[in-house]
Amino acid sequence: MSDKRQVEEKHFVEEVGIFFEQTGMPRMAGRILGWLMISNPPHQTTTELAEALLASKGSISTMTRLLIRIGIIERLSLPGQRRDHFRIKGGAWHQMLKDSLAQTTAFRQLIERGLELIEDKAHFNRQWLEEMHSMYAFFERELPALFELWEQEHNKKQDGSIVTRRG
């Protein structure tokens, strides 16, 4: 592999790490995910991850447990090998988005409670809460249809059918 390619891979891994960090997750979890996205083979041991990411095995262990818990990666055992491997879990992205729908619903419900608390008062936050409630209610209503469209498109691709974009 060329030095340029290795540098590009390291930058990609760091970018995924920074993205994760900006969303409130640990940077190392993002770096592991970034590496698993581009590694060959797509499954890696703790040792391989530590070497590729120049990180301690303890850090890798902690972050792989986190990524397993949130459903992004999975642990697997390969026949004849004593060490566990990690890889991106099939359907992880779809599940993460479905989980975000549940979070959207929960947050909309919290916003409703906030609106109830200030309903009989002239309150400077009312407009902000109403706008937020409206937005979350919109996402809650429309996201299931988007999931369904994606599943239809994904299933067509899996079947080898031709897929065209809407609009």
Coordinates of C-alpha atoms in Angstrom, one line a residue:
M1 CA 0.0 0.0 0.0
S2 CA 1.3 3.4 -0.9
D3 CA 2.3 6.0 1.8
K4 CA -0.2 8.4 0.3
R5 CA -3.0 5.8 0.8
Q6 CA -2.0 5.2 4.4
V7 CA -2.0 8.9 5.1
E8 CA -5.5 9.3 3.6
E9 CA -6.8 6.4 5.6
K10 CA -5.4 7.9 8.8
H11 CA -7.0 11.2 8.0
F12 CA -10.3 9.5 7.3
V13 CA -10.2 7.6 10.7
E14 CA -9.4 10.9 12.5
E15 CA -12.3 12.7 10.7
V16 CA -14.7 10.0 11.8
G17 CA -13.3 10.3 15.3
I18 CA -13.8 14.0 15.4
F19 CA -17.3 13.7 14.0
F20 CA -18.2 11.2 16.8
E21 CA -16.7 13.6 19.3
Q22 CA -18.8 16.5 18.0
T23 CA -21.9 14.4 18.5
G24 CA -21.0 13.7 22.2
M25 CA -19.4 10.3 21.7
P26 CA -15.8 9.5 22.6
R27 CA -13.3 10.2 19.8
M28 CA -11.7 6.8 20.1
A29 CA -15.1 5.1 19.4
G30 CA -15.3 7.0 16.2
R31 CA -11.8 6.2 15.3
I32 CA -12.5 2.5 15.8
L33 CA -15.6 2.8 13.6
G34 CA -13.7 4.7 11.0
W35 CA -11.1 2.0 10.8
L36 CA -13.7 -0.8 10.6
M37 CA -15.3 1.0 7.7
I38 CA -12.2 0.8 5.6
S39 CA -10.1 -2.1 7.0
N40 CA -9.3 -5.2 5.0
P41 CA -10.3 -7.7 6.3
P42 CA -13.5 -6.0 7.6
H43 CA -13.2 -7.7 11.0
Q44 CA -10.3 -6.8 13.3
T45 CA -9.0 -8.1 16.6
T46 CA -8.3 -5.9 19.6
T47 CA -4.5 -6.1 18.8
E48 CA -5.1 -5.2 15.1
L49 CA -7.2 -2.2 16.1
A50 CA -4.7 -1.1 18.7
E51 CA -1.8 -1.3 16.2
A52 CA -3.8 0.5 13.4
L53 CA -5.0 3.2 15.7
L54 CA -1.9 3.5 17.8
A55 CA -4.0 3.1 20.9
S56 CA -3.9 1.0 24.1
K57 CA -5.7 -2.3 24.2
G58 CA -7.6 -1.1 27.2
S59 CA -8.9 1.9 25.3
I60 CA -9.9 -0.3 22.4
S61 CA -11.6 -2.8 24.8
T62 CA -13.6 0.0 26.5
M63 CA -14.7 1.6 23.2
T64 CA -15.6 -1.7 21.5
R65 CA -17.9 -2.5 24.4
L66 CA -19.5 0.9 24.0
L67 CA -20.0 0.4 20.2
I68 CA -21.4 -3.1 20.8
R69 CA -23.8 -1.7 23.4
I70 CA -25.1 1.0 21.1
G71 CA -25.5 -1.6 18.3
I72 CA -22.9 -0.3 15.8
I73 CA -20.4 -3.2 15.9
E74 CA -20.5 -6.8 16.9
R75 CA -18.1 -9.3 18.3
L76 CA -17.5 -12.5 16.3
S77 CA -15.4 -15.6 16.7
L78 CA -13.7 -17.1 13.7
P79 CA -13.2 -20.9 13.5
G80 CA -9.8 -21.9 14.6
Q81 CA -8.9 -18.6 16.1
R82 CA -8.8 -17.9 19.8
R83 CA -9.2 -14.1 19.6
D84 CA -12.4 -12.3 19.2
H85 CA -12.9 -10.0 16.2
F86 CA -15.0 -6.9 15.7
R87 CA -16.9 -5.7 12.7
I88 CA -19.6 -3.3 11.8
K89 CA -23.0 -4.9 12.5
G90 CA -25.3 -5.5 9.6
G91 CA -28.3 -3.1 9.7
A92 CA -26.6 -0.9 12.3
W93 CA -27.3 2.3 10.5
H94 CA -30.9 1.5 10.0
Q95 CA -31.3 0.6 13.7
M96 CA -29.6 3.8 14.8
L97 CA -32.0 5.9 12.8
K98 CA -35.0 4.0 14.2
D99 CA -33.6 4.6 17.7
S100 CA -33.3 8.3 16.8
L101 CA -37.1 8.2 16.0
A102 CA -37.8 6.9 19.5
Q103 CA -35.6 9.6 20.9
T104 CA -37.5 12.2 18.8
T105 CA -40.8 10.9 20.3
A106 CA -39.4 11.0 23.8
F107 CA -38.1 14.6 23.4
R108 CA -41.4 15.8 21.8
Q109 CA -43.2 14.4 24.9
L110 CA -40.8 16.3 27.2
I111 CA -41.4 19.5 25.2
E112 CA -45.2 19.0 25.6
R113 CA -44.7 18.8 29.4
G114 CA -42.7 22.0 29.3
L115 CA -45.5 23.7 27.3
E116 CA -48.1 22.4 29.9
L117 CA -46.0 23.9 32.7
I118 CA -46.1 27.4 31.1
E119 CA -49.6 27.2 29.4
D120 CA -51.3 29.6 31.9
K121 CA -48.4 32.1 32.0
A122 CA -47.1 34.7 29.6
H123 CA -43.7 33.1 29.1
F124 CA -40.9 34.2 26.9
N125 CA -40.0 30.6 26.1
R126 CA -43.4 29.7 24.7
Q127 CA -42.6 30.5 21.1
W128 CA -39.3 28.7 21.2
L129 CA -41.0 25.6 22.8
E130 CA -43.9 25.7 20.3
E131 CA -41.5 25.8 17.4
M132 CA -39.5 23.0 18.8
H133 CA -42.6 20.9 19.4
S134 CA -43.8 21.5 15.9
M135 CA -40.4 20.4 14.4
Y136 CA -40.2 17.3 16.5
A137 CA -43.8 16.4 15.8
F138 CA -43.1 16.8 12.1
F139 CA -40.0 14.5 12.3
E140 CA -41.9 12.0 14.3
R141 CA -44.7 11.9 11.7
E142 CA -42.5 11.9 8.6
L143 CA -39.5 9.7 9.5
P144 CA -41.4 6.4 9.4
A145 CA -42.4 7.1 5.8
L146 CA -38.7 7.8 5.0
F147 CA -37.7 4.5 6.6
E148 CA -40.2 2.7 4.5
L149 CA -39.0 4.3 1.3
W150 CA -35.4 3.4 2.2
E151 CA -36.4 -0.2 2.9
Q152 CA -38.2 -0.4 -0.4
E153 CA -35.2 1.0 -2.2
H154 CA -32.7 -1.2 -0.3
N155 CA -34.8 -4.3 -1.0
K156 CA -34.9 -3.5 -4.7
K157 CA -31.2 -3.2 -4.8
Q158 CA -30.8 -6.5 -3.0
D159 CA -33.1 -8.1 -5.6
G160 CA -31.1 -6.6 -8.4
S161 CA -33.9 -4.4 -9.6
I162 CA -33.3 -1.0 -11.1
V163 CA -33.8 1.8 -8.6
T164 CA -34.6 5.4 -9.7
R165 CA -34.6 8.4 -7.6
R166 CA -37.8 10.4 -6.9
G167 CA -38.1 14.0 -7.8

